[in-house]
C-alpha positions as YAML, in Angstrom:
chain: A
units: angstrom
residues:
- id: 1
  name: MET
  ca: [-43.38, 99.64, 15.79]
- id: 2
  name: LEU
  ca: [-41.83, 98.07, 18.86]
- id: 3
  name: ARG
  ca: [-41.72, 100.74, 21.57]
- id: 4
  name: GLY
  ca: [-39.49, 101.30, 24.54]
- id: 5
  name: GLU
  ca: [-39.80, 104.30, 26.84]
- id: 6
  name: ARG
  ca: [-37.84, 106.72, 24.64]
- id: 7
  name: ILE
  ca: [-37.01, 104.80, 21.47]
- id: 8
  name: GLY
  ca: [-38.87, 102.66, 18.99]
- id: 9
  name: LEU
  ca: [-37.78, 100.05, 16.50]
- id: 10
  name: ARG
  ca: [-39.57, 100.24, 13.18]
- id: 11
  name: ALA
  ca: [-39.16, 98.99, 9.64]
- id: 12
  name: ARG
  ca: [-36.48, 100.76, 7.61]
- id: 13
  name: LEU
  ca: [-37.73, 103.52, 5.30]
- id: 14
  name: GLU
  ca: [-35.98, 104.75, 2.16]
- id: 15
  name: SER
  ca: [-35.58, 108.16, 3.84]
- id: 16
  name: ASP
  ca: [-33.53, 106.52, 6.65]
- id: 17
  name: VAL
  ca: [-30.87, 105.17, 4.31]
- id: 18
  name: PRO
  ca: [-28.93, 108.40, 3.51]
- id: 19
  name: VAL
  ca: [-28.78, 109.36, 7.21]
- id: 20
  name: LEU
  ca: [-27.59, 105.92, 8.36]
- id: 21
  name: HIS
  ca: [-25.19, 105.60, 5.44]
- id: 22
  name: GLU
  ca: [-23.55, 108.98, 6.04]
- id: 23
  name: GLU
  ca: [-23.15, 108.70, 9.80]
- id: 24
  name: LEU
  ca: [-22.63, 104.97, 10.32]
- id: 25
  name: PHE
  ca: [-21.09, 103.70, 7.07]
- id: 26
  name: ASP
  ca: [-19.07, 106.60, 5.66]
- id: 27
  name: ASP
  ca: [-17.28, 106.90, 9.00]
- id: 28
  name: VAL
  ca: [-14.77, 104.21, 8.05]
- id: 29
  name: LEU
  ca: [-13.37, 103.58, 11.54]
- id: 30
  name: THR
  ca: [-16.83, 103.30, 13.11]
- id: 31
  name: ARG
  ca: [-18.01, 100.91, 10.40]
- id: 32
  name: SER
  ca: [-14.79, 98.88, 10.57]
- id: 33
  name: ARG
  ca: [-15.30, 98.45, 14.31]
- id: 34
  name: ALA
  ca: [-18.91, 97.33, 13.81]
- id: 35
  name: ASP
  ca: [-18.56, 94.87, 10.94]
- id: 36
  name: SER
  ca: [-16.24, 91.91, 10.53]
- id: 37
  name: ARG
  ca: [-16.14, 92.47, 6.77]
- id: 38
  name: ALA
  ca: [-13.63, 94.86, 5.23]
- id: 39
  name: TRP
  ca: [-14.98, 98.34, 4.55]
- id: 40
  name: ARG
  ca: [-15.39, 99.16, 0.86]
- id: 41
  name: PRO
  ca: [-16.63, 102.45, -0.54]
- id: 42
  name: THR
  ca: [-20.19, 102.32, -1.78]
- id: 43
  name: GLY
  ca: [-22.82, 104.85, -2.62]
- id: 44
  name: VAL
  ca: [-26.18, 105.18, -0.92]
- id: 45
  name: GLY
  ca: [-27.73, 103.15, -3.74]
- id: 46
  name: HIS
  ca: [-25.73, 100.10, -2.62]
- id: 47
  name: SER
  ca: [-25.78, 100.87, 1.09]
- id: 48
  name: PRO
  ca: [-25.85, 98.05, 3.63]
- id: 49
  name: TYR
  ca: [-28.76, 100.00, 5.15]
- id: 50
  name: ALA
  ca: [-30.80, 99.82, 1.94]
- id: 51
  name: VAL
  ca: [-34.39, 98.73, 2.29]
- id: 52
  name: GLY
  ca: [-34.62, 95.15, 1.17]
- id: 53
  name: GLU
  ca: [-36.98, 92.25, 1.09]
- id: 54
  name: PRO
  ca: [-37.81, 90.74, 4.47]
- id: 55
  name: GLY
  ca: [-35.87, 87.56, 5.11]
- id: 56
  name: ASP
  ca: [-36.22, 84.56, 7.35]
- id: 57
  name: ASP
  ca: [-32.61, 84.96, 8.52]
- id: 58
  name: HIS
  ca: [-32.73, 88.60, 9.66]
- id: 59
  name: ALA
  ca: [-34.92, 91.48, 10.80]
- id: 60
  name: ALA
  ca: [-33.61, 95.01, 10.21]
- id: 61
  name: PHE
  ca: [-34.97, 97.95, 12.19]
- id: 62
  name: THR
  ca: [-34.42, 101.68, 12.33]
- id: 63
  name: VAL
  ca: [-34.08, 103.03, 15.86]
- id: 64
  name: VAL
  ca: [-36.12, 106.20, 16.25]
- id: 65
  name: GLU
  ca: [-36.29, 108.68, 19.09]
- id: 66
  name: LEU
  ca: [-39.98, 108.69, 20.04]
- id: 67
  name: ALA
  ca: [-40.09, 112.31, 21.22]
- id: 68
  name: THR
  ca: [-38.80, 113.72, 17.92]
- id: 69
  name: GLY
  ca: [-39.24, 110.92, 15.39]
- id: 70
  name: GLU
  ca: [-35.58, 111.33, 14.42]
- id: 71
  name: VAL
  ca: [-33.50, 108.38, 13.25]
- id: 72
  name: ALA
  ca: [-31.22, 107.46, 16.15]
- id: 73
  name: GLY
  ca: [-29.56, 104.39, 14.66]
- id: 74
  name: GLU
  ca: [-30.03, 100.90, 13.34]
- id: 75
  name: ALA
  ca: [-30.74, 97.58, 15.02]
- id: 76
  name: ILE
  ca: [-30.63, 94.16, 13.45]
- id: 77
  name: VAL
  ca: [-31.52, 90.66, 14.50]
- id: 78
  name: TRP
  ca: [-29.40, 88.48, 12.25]
- id: 79
  name: GLY
  ca: [-28.26, 84.91, 11.87]
- id: 80
  name: ILE
  ca: [-31.76, 83.80, 12.83]
- id: 81
  name: ASP
  ca: [-31.77, 80.05, 13.38]
- id: 82
  name: THR
  ca: [-35.39, 78.90, 13.65]
- id: 83
  name: HIS
  ca: [-34.43, 75.26, 14.26]
- id: 84
  name: ASN
  ca: [-32.35, 76.04, 17.35]
- id: 85
  name: ARG
  ca: [-34.47, 79.13, 18.14]
- id: 86
  name: MET
  ca: [-31.58, 81.54, 18.47]
- id: 87
  name: ALA
  ca: [-30.30, 84.73, 16.86]
- id: 88
  name: HIS
  ca: [-27.64, 87.44, 17.03]
- id: 89
  name: LEU
  ca: [-28.15, 91.14, 17.75]
- id: 90
  name: GLY
  ca: [-26.44, 94.12, 16.16]
- id: 91
  name: LEU
  ca: [-26.78, 97.79, 16.98]
- id: 92
  name: ALA
  ca: [-25.31, 101.09, 15.84]
- id: 93
  name: VAL
  ca: [-26.33, 104.44, 17.32]
- id: 94
  name: ARG
  ca: [-25.69, 107.70, 15.46]
- id: 95
  name: PRO
  ca: [-22.99, 109.85, 17.12]
- id: 96
  name: GLY
  ca: [-25.42, 112.61, 18.15]
- id: 97
  name: PHE
  ca: [-27.61, 110.10, 20.02]
- id: 98
  name: ARG
  ca: [-24.87, 108.29, 21.96]
- id: 99
  name: GLY
  ca: [-24.58, 108.58, 25.72]
- id: 100
  name: ARG
  ca: [-28.35, 108.80, 26.29]
- id: 101
  name: GLY
  ca: [-29.04, 105.16, 27.18]
- id: 102
  name: TYR
  ca: [-30.60, 104.46, 23.79]
- id: 103
  name: GLY
  ca: [-28.27, 101.48, 23.26]
- id: 104
  name: THR
  ca: [-29.47, 99.71, 26.40]
- id: 105
  name: GLU
  ca: [-33.07, 100.49, 25.58]
- id: 106
  name: SER
  ca: [-32.64, 99.24, 21.99]
- id: 107
  name: VAL
  ca: [-31.12, 95.97, 23.21]
- id: 108
  name: ARG
  ca: [-34.00, 95.59, 25.67]
- id: 109
  name: VAL
  ca: [-36.59, 96.11, 22.91]
- id: 110
  name: MET
  ca: [-34.76, 93.70, 20.58]
- id: 111
  name: CYS
  ca: [-34.87, 91.08, 23.37]
- id: 112
  name: ARG
  ca: [-38.62, 91.61, 23.67]
- id: 113
  name: TYR
  ca: [-38.85, 90.93, 19.93]
- id: 114
  name: VAL
  ca: [-36.59, 87.85, 20.03]
- id: 115
  name: PHE
  ca: [-38.02, 86.23, 23.15]
- id: 116
  name: GLY
  ca: [-41.56, 87.59, 23.37]
- id: 117
  name: ILE
  ca: [-42.56, 87.75, 19.72]
- id: 118
  name: ARG
  ca: [-40.33, 85.17, 18.03]
- id: 119
  name: GLY
  ca: [-40.20, 82.71, 20.95]
- id: 120
  name: PHE
  ca: [-36.46, 82.10, 20.74]
- id: 121
  name: GLN
  ca: [-34.51, 80.50, 23.56]
- id: 122
  name: ARG
  ca: [-31.15, 82.26, 23.11]
- id: 123
  name: VAL
  ca: [-29.71, 85.46, 21.74]
- id: 124
  name: GLN
  ca: [-26.09, 86.54, 21.51]
- id: 125
  name: LEU
  ca: [-24.01, 89.44, 20.38]
- id: 126
  name: GLU
  ca: [-20.39, 89.88, 19.48]
- id: 127
  name: THR
  ca: [-18.51, 93.12, 19.97]
- id: 128
  name: LEU
  ca: [-14.97, 94.37, 20.28]
- id: 129
  name: ALA
  ca: [-13.63, 93.87, 23.80]
- id: 130
  name: ASP
  ca: [-12.99, 97.62, 24.13]
- id: 131
  name: ASN
  ca: [-16.57, 98.57, 23.12]
- id: 132
  name: GLU
  ca: [-17.57, 99.46, 26.67]
- id: 133
  name: PRO
  ca: [-20.87, 101.15, 25.75]
- id: 134
  name: MET
  ca: [-22.15, 98.03, 23.94]
- id: 135
  name: ILE
  ca: [-20.93, 95.72, 26.69]
- id: 136
  name: ARG
  ca: [-22.62, 97.89, 29.35]
- id: 137
  name: ALA
  ca: [-25.84, 97.98, 27.31]
- id: 138
  name: ALA
  ca: [-25.89, 94.18, 26.93]
- id: 139
  name: GLU
  ca: [-24.96, 93.46, 30.53]
- id: 140
  name: GLY
  ca: [-27.55, 96.00, 31.68]
- id: 141
  name: VAL
  ca: [-30.23, 93.87, 30.03]
- id: 142
  name: GLY
  ca: [-28.85, 90.64, 31.53]
- id: 143
  name: PHE
  ca: [-26.37, 89.34, 28.96]
- id: 144
  name: VAL
  ca: [-23.46, 87.32, 30.32]
- id: 145
  name: ARG
  ca: [-19.92, 87.33, 28.94]
- id: 146
  name: GLU
  ca: [-19.39, 83.86, 27.53]
- id: 147
  name: ALA
  ca: [-16.13, 84.07, 25.60]
- id: 148
  name: LEU
  ca: [-13.15, 86.20, 24.70]
- id: 149
  name: LEU
  ca: [-11.90, 85.70, 21.16]
- id: 150
  name: ARG
  ca: [-8.31, 86.87, 21.22]
- id: 151
  name: ARG
  ca: [-7.13, 88.92, 18.25]
- id: 152
  name: ALA
  ca: [-10.23, 87.95, 16.27]
- id: 153
  name: ALA
  ca: [-10.91, 91.25, 14.51]
- id: 154
  name: TRP
  ca: [-8.72, 93.19, 12.07]
- id: 155
  name: VAL
  ca: [-9.53, 96.87, 12.65]
- id: 156
  name: ASP
  ca: [-7.62, 99.86, 11.33]
- id: 157
  name: GLY
  ca: [-4.29, 98.07, 11.02]
- id: 158
  name: GLU
  ca: [-4.34, 95.92, 14.15]
- id: 159
  name: PHE
  ca: [-5.93, 92.80, 15.57]
- id: 160
  name: LEU
  ca: [-8.38, 93.35, 18.44]
- id: 161
  name: ASP
  ca: [-10.12, 91.01, 20.83]
- id: 162
  name: GLU
  ca: [-13.84, 90.30, 20.59]
- id: 163
  name: VAL
  ca: [-16.28, 89.38, 23.34]
- id: 164
  name: ILE
  ca: [-19.30, 87.10, 22.95]
- id: 165
  name: LEU
  ca: [-22.23, 87.83, 25.24]
- id: 166
  name: GLY
  ca: [-25.32, 85.64, 25.51]
- id: 167
  name: LEU
  ca: [-28.76, 85.73, 27.08]
- id: 168
  name: LEU
  ca: [-31.19, 82.85, 27.52]
- id: 169
  name: ALA
  ca: [-34.95, 83.28, 27.52]
- id: 170
  name: GLU
  ca: [-35.15, 81.86, 31.04]
- id: 171
  name: ASP
  ca: [-32.75, 84.56, 32.30]
- id: 172
  name: TRP
  ca: [-34.45, 87.44, 30.47]
- id: 173
  name: THR
  ca: [-36.27, 89.87, 32.69]
- id: 174
  name: LYS
  ca: [-39.41, 91.11, 30.96]
- id: 175
  name: GLU
  ca: [-39.73, 94.84, 31.40]
...
């Protein structure tokens, strides 16, 4: 497990899947705002949170609250490019765990994984331009806004802007 002060990132367990699926996938608006693919109904057996084989192009984690051991959300390092030594980050925090700083701490721990363990030189994340909690979390760790993609995401009947934020290994502050 990768540990922060109050959260840890660990491998996904089968028992995590129903919790993540119910609170992060079955909430159609939340999932639509977090994924560029169209939402489609699916049961827990076909959940995007299902435990799968490890892959060279991604690393999926469950975010756990260290004090209680409860599942607080999911974190993913995806689009891993070992040639260029870069990757993308994704994060979703369960509604009951939002507003506690767990997003910032999860991004910080993912950066430790990407830069300290994997030895990458760049990481980036994409989020909706109105996703202030994610933008604050990323900027709080040192990410810089690099681009605004106008009307790039179709969400709940309208096009929304996306922001790309990036962080280089040389700018990362080890904590």
